[in-house]
Coordinates of N, CA and C in Angstrom, one line a residue:
M1 N 0.9 -1.2 0.0 CA 0.0 0.0 0.0 C 0.9 1.2 0.0
R2 N 0.7 2.1 -1.0 CA 1.5 3.3 -1.2 C 0.9 4.5 -0.4
V3 N 1.7 5.0 0.6 CA 1.1 6.0 1.5 C 1.8 7.3 1.4
L4 N 1.0 8.4 1.4 CA 1.6 9.7 1.5 C 1.4 10.1 3.0
L5 N 2.4 10.4 3.7 CA 2.3 10.8 5.1 C 2.4 12.3 5.2
V6 N 1.5 12.9 6.0 CA 1.5 14.3 6.2 C 1.6 14.5 7.7
D7 N 2.6 15.2 8.1 CA 2.9 15.5 9.6 C 3.8 16.7 9.7
A8 N 3.4 17.7 10.4 CA 4.2 18.9 10.5 C 5.4 18.7 11.5
D9 N 5.3 17.8 12.3 CA 6.4 17.5 13.3 C 7.3 16.4 12.7
A10 N 8.5 16.8 12.3 CA 9.5 15.9 11.7 C 9.8 14.7 12.5
E11 N 10.0 14.9 13.8 CA 10.3 13.8 14.7 C 9.2 12.8 14.8
R12 N 8.0 13.3 14.9 CA 6.8 12.4 15.0 C 6.6 11.7 13.6
A13 N 6.8 12.5 12.6 CA 6.7 11.9 11.2 C 7.6 10.7 11.0
S14 N 8.8 10.8 11.6 CA 9.7 9.7 11.5 C 9.2 8.5 12.2
A15 N 8.6 8.7 13.4 CA 8.1 7.6 14.2 C 6.9 7.0 13.5
V16 N 6.0 7.8 12.9 CA 4.8 7.3 12.2 C 5.2 6.6 11.0
R17 N 6.2 7.1 10.3 CA 6.7 6.4 9.1 C 7.2 5.0 9.5
A18 N 8.0 4.9 10.5 CA 8.4 3.6 11.0 C 7.3 2.6 11.3
G19 N 6.2 3.2 11.9 CA 5.0 2.4 12.2 C 4.3 1.9 11.0
L20 N 4.2 2.8 10.0 CA 3.6 2.4 8.7 C 4.4 1.4 8.0
E21 N 5.7 1.5 8.0 CA 6.5 0.6 7.3 C 6.5 -0.8 8.0
A22 N 6.4 -0.7 9.4 CA 6.4 -2.0 10.1 C 5.0 -2.7 9.8
A23 N 4.0 -1.9 9.5 CA 2.7 -2.5 9.1 C 2.6 -3.0 7.7
G24 N 3.7 -2.9 7.0 CA 3.8 -3.3 5.6 C 3.4 -2.3 4.5
C25 N 3.4 -1.0 4.9 CA 3.1 0.0 4.0 C 4.4 0.6 3.4
K26 N 4.3 1.1 2.2 CA 5.4 1.8 1.6 C 5.1 3.3 1.6
V27 N 5.9 4.1 2.4 CA 5.7 5.5 2.5 C 6.4 6.1 1.3
V28 N 5.6 6.6 0.3 CA 6.2 7.1 -1.0 C 6.5 8.6 -0.9
A29 N 6.0 9.3 0.1 CA 6.3 10.7 0.3 C 5.9 11.1 1.7
V30 N 6.6 12.1 2.2 CA 6.3 12.7 3.5 C 6.2 14.2 3.3
S31 N 5.1 14.8 3.8 CA 4.9 16.3 3.6 C 4.7 16.9 5.0
S32 N 5.2 18.1 5.2 CA 4.9 18.7 6.4 C 3.6 19.6 6.4
E33 N 3.0 19.7 5.2 CA 1.9 20.5 5.1 C 0.7 19.8 4.4
V34 N -0.5 20.1 4.7 CA -1.7 19.5 4.1 C -2.1 20.3 2.9
V35 N -1.7 21.6 2.8 CA -2.1 22.4 1.6 C -1.6 21.8 0.3
D36 N -2.4 22.0 -0.7 CA -2.1 21.4 -2.0 C -1.9 19.9 -2.0
L37 N -2.8 19.3 -1.3 CA -2.7 17.8 -1.1 C -2.9 17.1 -2.4
T38 N -3.8 17.6 -3.2 CA -4.1 16.9 -4.5 C -2.8 16.8 -5.4
R39 N -2.1 17.9 -5.5 CA -0.8 17.8 -6.3 C 0.1 16.9 -5.7
R40 N 0.3 16.9 -4.4 CA 1.2 16.0 -3.7 C 0.8 14.5 -3.9
V41 N -0.4 14.2 -3.9 CA -0.9 12.8 -4.1 C -0.6 12.4 -5.5
R42 N -0.9 13.3 -6.5 CA -0.6 12.9 -7.9 C 0.9 12.7 -8.1
E43 N 1.7 13.6 -7.5 CA 3.2 13.4 -7.7 C 3.7 12.1 -7.1
A44 N 3.2 11.8 -5.9 CA 3.7 10.6 -5.2 C 3.0 9.3 -5.7
D45 N 1.9 9.5 -6.4 CA 1.1 8.3 -6.8 C 0.6 7.5 -5.6
A46 N 0.2 8.2 -4.6 CA -0.2 7.6 -3.3 C -1.6 7.0 -3.4
E47 N -1.7 5.8 -2.8 CA -3.0 5.1 -2.7 C -3.8 5.6 -1.5
V48 N -3.1 5.9 -0.4 CA -3.7 6.3 0.9 C -3.0 7.4 1.4
I49 N -3.7 8.3 2.1 CA -3.1 9.5 2.7 C -3.3 9.3 4.2
V50 N -2.2 9.4 5.0 CA -2.2 9.4 6.4 C -1.8 10.8 6.9
C51 N -2.6 11.4 7.7 CA -2.3 12.7 8.2 C -2.3 12.6 9.8
D52 N -1.1 12.9 10.3 CA -1.0 13.0 11.8 C -1.0 14.4 12.2
L53 N -2.1 14.9 12.7 CA -2.3 16.3 13.0 C -2.7 16.5 14.4
D54 N -2.2 17.6 15.0 CA -2.6 18.0 16.3 C -4.0 18.4 16.3
D55 N -4.3 19.3 15.4 CA -5.7 19.9 15.4 C -5.9 20.2 13.9
P56 N -6.7 19.4 13.2 CA -7.0 19.7 11.8 C -7.6 21.1 11.6
S57 N -6.9 22.0 10.9 CA -7.3 23.3 10.6 C -8.3 23.4 9.5
R58 N -8.9 24.5 9.4 CA -9.9 24.7 8.3 C -9.2 24.6 6.9
D59 N -8.0 25.1 6.8 CA -7.3 25.0 5.5 C -7.0 23.5 5.2
A60 N -6.6 22.7 6.3 CA -6.3 21.3 6.1 C -7.6 20.6 5.6
L61 N -8.7 20.9 6.2 CA -10.0 20.3 5.8 C -10.4 20.7 4.4
E62 N -10.1 21.9 4.0 CA -10.5 22.4 2.7 C -9.6 21.6 1.7
S63 N -8.3 21.4 2.0 CA -7.4 20.7 1.1 C -7.9 19.2 1.0
M64 N -8.3 18.6 2.1 CA -8.8 17.3 2.0 C -10.1 17.2 1.2
H65 N -11.0 18.2 1.3 CA -12.2 18.2 0.5 C -11.8 18.3 -1.0
A66 N -10.9 19.2 -1.3 CA -10.4 19.3 -2.8 C -9.9 18.0 -3.3
L67 N -9.1 17.3 -2.4 CA -8.6 16.0 -2.8 C -9.7 15.0 -3.1
N68 N -10.7 15.0 -2.2 CA -11.8 14.1 -2.4 C -12.6 14.4 -3.6
R69 N -12.7 15.6 -4.0 CA -13.4 16.0 -5.2 C -12.6 15.7 -6.5
D70 N -11.3 16.1 -6.5 CA -10.5 16.0 -7.7 C -9.7 14.7 -7.9
E71 N -9.3 14.1 -6.8 CA -8.4 12.9 -6.9 C -8.8 12.0 -5.7
P72 N -10.0 11.4 -5.7 CA -10.4 10.7 -4.5 C -9.5 9.6 -4.0
R73 N -9.1 9.6 -2.8 CA -8.3 8.6 -2.1 C -8.7 8.5 -0.7
P74 N -8.5 7.3 -0.1 CA -8.8 7.2 1.3 C -7.8 8.1 2.1
V75 N -8.4 8.8 3.1 CA -7.6 9.7 3.9 C -7.9 9.3 5.4
V76 N -6.8 9.0 6.1 CA -6.9 8.7 7.5 C -6.3 9.8 8.3
V77 N -7.0 10.3 9.3 CA -6.5 11.4 10.1 C -6.3 10.8 11.5
F78 N -5.1 11.0 12.0 CA -4.7 10.7 13.4 C -4.6 12.1 14.1
A79 N -5.5 12.3 15.1 CA -5.5 13.6 15.7 C -5.4 13.5 17.2
S80 N -4.9 14.6 17.8 CA -4.8 14.6 19.3 C -6.1 14.9 20.0
R81 N -7.0 15.6 19.2 CA -8.3 16.0 19.8 C -9.4 15.5 18.9
G82 N -10.5 15.2 19.5 CA -11.7 14.6 18.8 C -13.0 15.3 19.1
E83 N -13.0 16.6 19.0 CA -14.3 17.3 19.3 C -15.3 16.9 18.2
P84 N -16.6 16.7 18.6 CA -17.6 16.2 17.6 C -17.6 17.1 16.3
D85 N -17.5 18.4 16.5 CA -17.6 19.3 15.3 C -16.4 19.1 14.4
Q86 N -15.2 18.8 15.0 CA -14.0 18.5 14.1 C -14.2 17.2 13.4
I87 N -14.7 16.2 14.1 CA -14.9 14.9 13.4 C -15.9 15.0 12.3
E88 N -17.0 15.7 12.5 CA -18.0 15.9 11.5 C -17.4 16.6 10.3
A89 N -16.7 17.7 10.6 CA -16.1 18.5 9.5 C -15.1 17.6 8.7
A90 N -14.3 16.8 9.4 CA -13.4 15.9 8.7 C -14.1 14.9 7.8
L91 N -15.2 14.3 8.3 CA -16.0 13.3 7.5 C -16.6 14.0 6.3
E92 N -17.1 15.2 6.5 CA -17.7 16.0 5.4 C -16.6 16.3 4.3
A93 N -15.3 16.4 4.7 CA -14.2 16.7 3.8 C -13.8 15.5 3.1
G94 N -14.3 14.3 3.4 CA -14.0 13.1 2.7 C -13.0 12.2 3.5
V95 N -12.8 12.5 4.7 CA -11.9 11.6 5.6 C -12.6 10.3 5.8
A96 N -11.8 9.2 5.5 CA -12.4 7.9 5.7 C -12.3 7.3 7.1
A97 N -11.3 7.8 7.9 CA -11.1 7.4 9.3 C -10.5 8.5 10.0
Y98 N -11.1 8.8 11.2 CA -10.6 9.8 12.1 C -10.3 9.2 13.5
V99 N -9.0 9.1 13.8 CA -8.6 8.3 15.0 C -8.0 9.3 16.0
V100 N -8.5 9.3 17.2 CA -8.1 10.2 18.3 C -7.1 9.5 19.2
E101 N -6.2 10.2 19.7 CA -5.2 9.7 20.7 C -4.0 9.0 20.0
G102 N -3.7 9.5 18.9 CA -2.4 9.1 18.3 C -2.4 7.7 17.5
L103 N -1.2 7.4 17.1 CA -1.0 6.3 16.2 C -0.3 5.2 17.0
A104 N -1.0 4.1 17.3 CA -0.3 2.9 17.9 C 0.1 2.0 16.8
P105 N 1.3 1.5 16.7 CA 1.8 0.7 15.6 C 0.9 -0.5 15.4
A106 N 0.4 -1.2 16.4 CA -0.4 -2.4 16.2 C -1.8 -2.1 15.6
R107 N -2.2 -0.8 15.7 CA -3.5 -0.5 15.1 C -3.4 0.1 13.7
V108 N -2.2 0.3 13.2 CA -2.1 1.0 11.9 C -2.7 0.2 10.8
R109 N -2.4 -1.0 10.6 CA -2.9 -1.8 9.5 C -4.4 -1.9 9.5
P110 N -5.0 -2.3 10.7 CA -6.4 -2.5 10.7 C -7.2 -1.1 10.4
V111 N -6.6 0.0 10.9 CA -7.3 1.3 10.7 C -7.2 1.6 9.2
L112 N -6.1 1.3 8.6 CA -6.0 1.6 7.1 C -6.9 0.7 6.3
E113 N -7.0 -0.5 6.7 CA -7.9 -1.5 6.0 C -9.3 -1.0 6.1
V114 N -9.8 -0.6 7.3 CA -11.1 -0.2 7.5 C -11.4 1.1 6.7
A115 N -10.4 2.0 6.7 CA -10.5 3.3 5.9 C -10.7 3.0 4.5
I116 N -9.9 2.1 3.9 CA -9.9 1.8 2.5 C -11.3 1.1 2.2
R117 N -11.8 0.2 3.0 CA -13.1 -0.4 2.7 C -14.2 0.6 2.8
R118 N -14.1 1.5 3.8 CA -15.1 2.6 4.0 C -15.1 3.5 2.8
F119 N -13.9 3.9 2.3 CA -13.8 4.7 1.2 C -14.4 4.1 -0.1
R120 N -14.1 2.8 -0.3 CA -14.6 2.1 -1.5 C -16.1 2.0 -1.4
A121 N -16.7 1.8 -0.3 CA -18.1 1.7 -0.1 C -18.7 3.1 -0.4
H122 N -18.1 4.1 0.1 CA -18.6 5.5 -0.2 C -18.5 5.8 -1.7
Q123 N -17.4 5.4 -2.3 CA -17.3 5.7 -3.7 C -18.4 5.0 -4.5
A124 N -18.7 3.7 -4.1 CA -19.7 2.9 -4.8 C -21.1 3.6 -4.7
L125 N -21.4 4.1 -3.5 CA -22.6 4.8 -3.2 C -22.7 6.0 -4.0
R126 N -21.6 6.8 -4.1 CA -21.5 8.0 -4.9 C -21.8 7.7 -6.4
A127 N -21.2 6.6 -6.9 CA -21.4 6.3 -8.3 C -22.9 5.9 -8.5
Q128 N -23.5 5.1 -7.6 CA -24.9 4.7 -7.7 C -25.8 6.0 -7.7
L129 N -25.5 6.9 -6.9 CA -26.3 8.1 -6.8 C -26.2 8.9 -8.1
E130 N -25.0 9.1 -8.6 CA -24.8 9.8 -9.9 C -25.5 9.1 -11.0
E131 N -25.5 7.8 -11.0 CA -26.2 7.0 -12.1 C -27.7 7.2 -11.9
A132 N -28.2 7.2 -10.7 CA -29.6 7.4 -10.5 C -30.1 8.8 -10.9
Q133 N -29.2 9.8 -10.6 CA -29.6 11.1 -10.9 C -29.6 11.3 -12.5
A134 N -28.6 10.7 -13.1 CA -28.6 10.8 -14.6 C -29.8 10.1 -15.2
T135 N -30.2 9.0 -14.7 CA -31.3 8.2 -15.2 C -32.6 9.1 -15.0
L136 N -32.7 9.7 -13.8 CA -33.9 10.5 -13.5 C -33.9 11.7 -14.5
A137 N -32.8 12.3 -14.7 CA -32.7 13.5 -15.6 C -33.1 13.1 -17.1
Q138 N -32.7 11.9 -17.5 CA -33.1 11.4 -18.8 C -34.6 11.2 -18.8
R139 N -35.2 10.6 -17.8 CA -36.6 10.3 -17.7 C -37.4 11.6 -17.8
V140 N -36.9 12.7 -17.2 CA -37.6 14.0 -17.2 C -37.6 14.5 -18.6
V141 N -36.5 14.4 -19.4 CA -36.5 14.9 -20.7 C -37.5 14.1 -21.6
I142 N -37.5 12.8 -21.4 CA -38.4 11.9 -22.2 C -39.8 12.3 -21.9
E143 N -40.1 12.4 -20.6 CA -41.5 12.8 -20.2 C -41.9 14.1 -20.8
R144 N -41.0 15.1 -20.8 CA -41.4 16.4 -21.3 C -41.6 16.3 -22.8
A145 N -40.8 15.6 -23.5 CA -41.0 15.4 -25.0 C -42.4 14.7 -25.2
K146 N -42.7 13.7 -24.4 CA -44.0 13.0 -24.6 C -45.1 14.0 -24.3
G147 N -45.0 14.8 -23.3 CA -46.0 15.8 -23.0 C -46.3 16.7 -24.1
V148 N -45.2 17.2 -24.8 CA -45.3 18.1 -25.9 C -46.0 17.4 -27.1
L149 N -45.6 16.2 -27.4 CA -46.2 15.4 -28.4 C -47.7 15.2 -28.1
M150 N -48.0 14.8 -26.9 CA -49.4 14.6 -26.5 C -50.3 15.8 -26.8
Q151 N -49.7 17.0 -26.4 CA -50.5 18.2 -26.5 C -50.6 18.7 -28.0
R152 N -49.5 18.7 -28.7 CA -49.4 19.2 -30.1 C -50.1 18.3 -31.1
R153 N -49.9 17.0 -30.9 CA -50.5 16.0 -31.9 C -51.7 15.3 -31.3
R154 N -52.1 15.6 -30.1 CA -53.3 15.0 -29.5 C -53.1 13.5 -29.5
L155 N -52.0 13.1 -29.0 CA -51.6 11.6 -28.9 C -51.8 11.2 -27.4
S156 N -52.1 9.9 -27.3 CA -52.0 9.3 -25.9 C -50.6 9.2 -25.4
E157 N -50.4 9.0 -24.2 CA -49.0 8.9 -23.6 C -48.3 7.7 -24.3
E158 N -49.0 6.6 -24.5 CA -48.4 5.4 -25.1 C -48.0 5.7 -26.6
E159 N -48.9 6.4 -27.3 CA -48.6 6.8 -28.7 C -47.4 7.7 -28.8
A160 N -47.3 8.7 -27.9 CA -46.2 9.6 -27.9 C -44.9 8.9 -27.6
Y161 N -44.9 8.0 -26.7 CA -43.7 7.2 -26.4 C -43.3 6.3 -27.6
R162 N -44.3 5.7 -28.2 CA -44.0 4.8 -29.4 C -43.4 5.7 -30.5
L163 N -43.9 6.9 -30.7 CA -43.4 7.8 -31.8 C -42.0 8.1 -31.5
L164 N -41.7 8.5 -30.2 CA -40.3 8.9 -29.9 C -39.4 7.7 -30.1
R165 N -39.9 6.5 -29.7 CA -39.1 5.3 -29.8 C -38.8 5.0 -31.3
R166 N -39.8 5.1 -32.1 CA -39.6 4.9 -33.5 C -38.6 5.8 -34.1
W167 N -38.7 7.1 -33.7 CA -37.7 8.1 -34.2 C -36.3 7.7 -33.8
A168 N -36.2 7.3 -32.6 CA -34.8 6.8 -32.1 C -34.3 5.6 -32.8
M169 N -35.2 4.7 -33.1 CA -34.7 3.5 -33.9 C -34.4 3.8 -35.3
D170 N -35.2 4.7 -35.9 CA -35.0 5.1 -37.3 C -33.6 5.8 -37.4
R171 N -33.2 6.5 -36.4 CA -32.0 7.3 -36.5 C -30.8 6.6 -35.8
G172 N -31.1 5.4 -35.2 CA -30.0 4.7 -34.5 C -29.5 5.4 -33.3
R173 N -30.3 6.2 -32.6 CA -29.9 7.0 -31.5 C -30.6 6.6 -30.2
R174 N -30.1 7.1 -29.1 CA -30.8 6.8 -27.8 C -32.1 7.6 -27.8
L175 N -33.1 7.1 -27.1 CA -34.3 7.7 -26.9 C -34.2 9.1 -26.3
V176 N -33.4 9.3 -25.3 CA -33.2 10.5 -24.6 C -32.6 11.6 -25.6
D177 N -31.7 11.1 -26.4 CA -31.1 12.1 -27.4 C -32.1 12.6 -28.4
V178 N -32.9 11.7 -28.9 CA -34.0 12.1 -29.8 C -35.0 13.0 -29.1
A179 N -35.3 12.7 -27.8 CA -36.2 13.6 -27.1 C -35.6 15.0 -26.9
Q180 N -34.3 15.1 -26.6 CA -33.6 16.4 -26.4 C -33.7 17.1 -27.7
D181 N -33.4 16.5 -28.8 CA -33.4 17.1 -30.1 C -34.8 17.7 -30.4
F182 N -35.8 16.9 -30.2 CA -37.2 17.3 -30.4 C -37.5 18.5 -29.6
L183 N -37.2 18.5 -28.3 CA -37.5 19.6 -27.5 C -36.7 20.9 -27.9
R184 N -35.5 20.7 -28.3 CA -34.7 21.8 -28.7 C -35.2 22.5 -30.0
D185 N -35.7 21.6 -30.9 CA -36.2 22.1 -32.2 C -37.6 22.6 -32.1
F186 N -38.3 22.2 -31.1 CA -39.7 22.6 -30.9 C -39.7 24.0 -30.5

């Protein structure tokens, strides 16, 4: 597992790196700053990001949010404090695991595995949501086109649908594309 380690404290970063490597991880880069995290992840080709932070700042959370949007990867935060609002903000920024009270070497691998699985589950849900939204948007276009046909040509709903479907088959195009063209030209 290729890990980008983020820790402002060089001494602590060295200890965390040793813990990660002892857990079988390959630390591909170490950064002292969370800012511009997306670029750092791309450069290091990291699979997982581990941030050991005293107190995740607003800038750090914004950088994690940008990473989640632009280059989604599992992010694990080890923090010294765990206020509920901090944890919620971290989760909203895309953090897959938020661990309070530091990094114990024996817990590293299980925490990373849980974070990766949680990240993958979240990504799968996100993909399903996007697919459902796209399908719904297509249905709306088709329904609008059917409505216009029903009104203009005094067709039943079934007749309007069959007409759209026939146009799509005749043109070798998707039904939604034909419906969009019809509405645009209407």
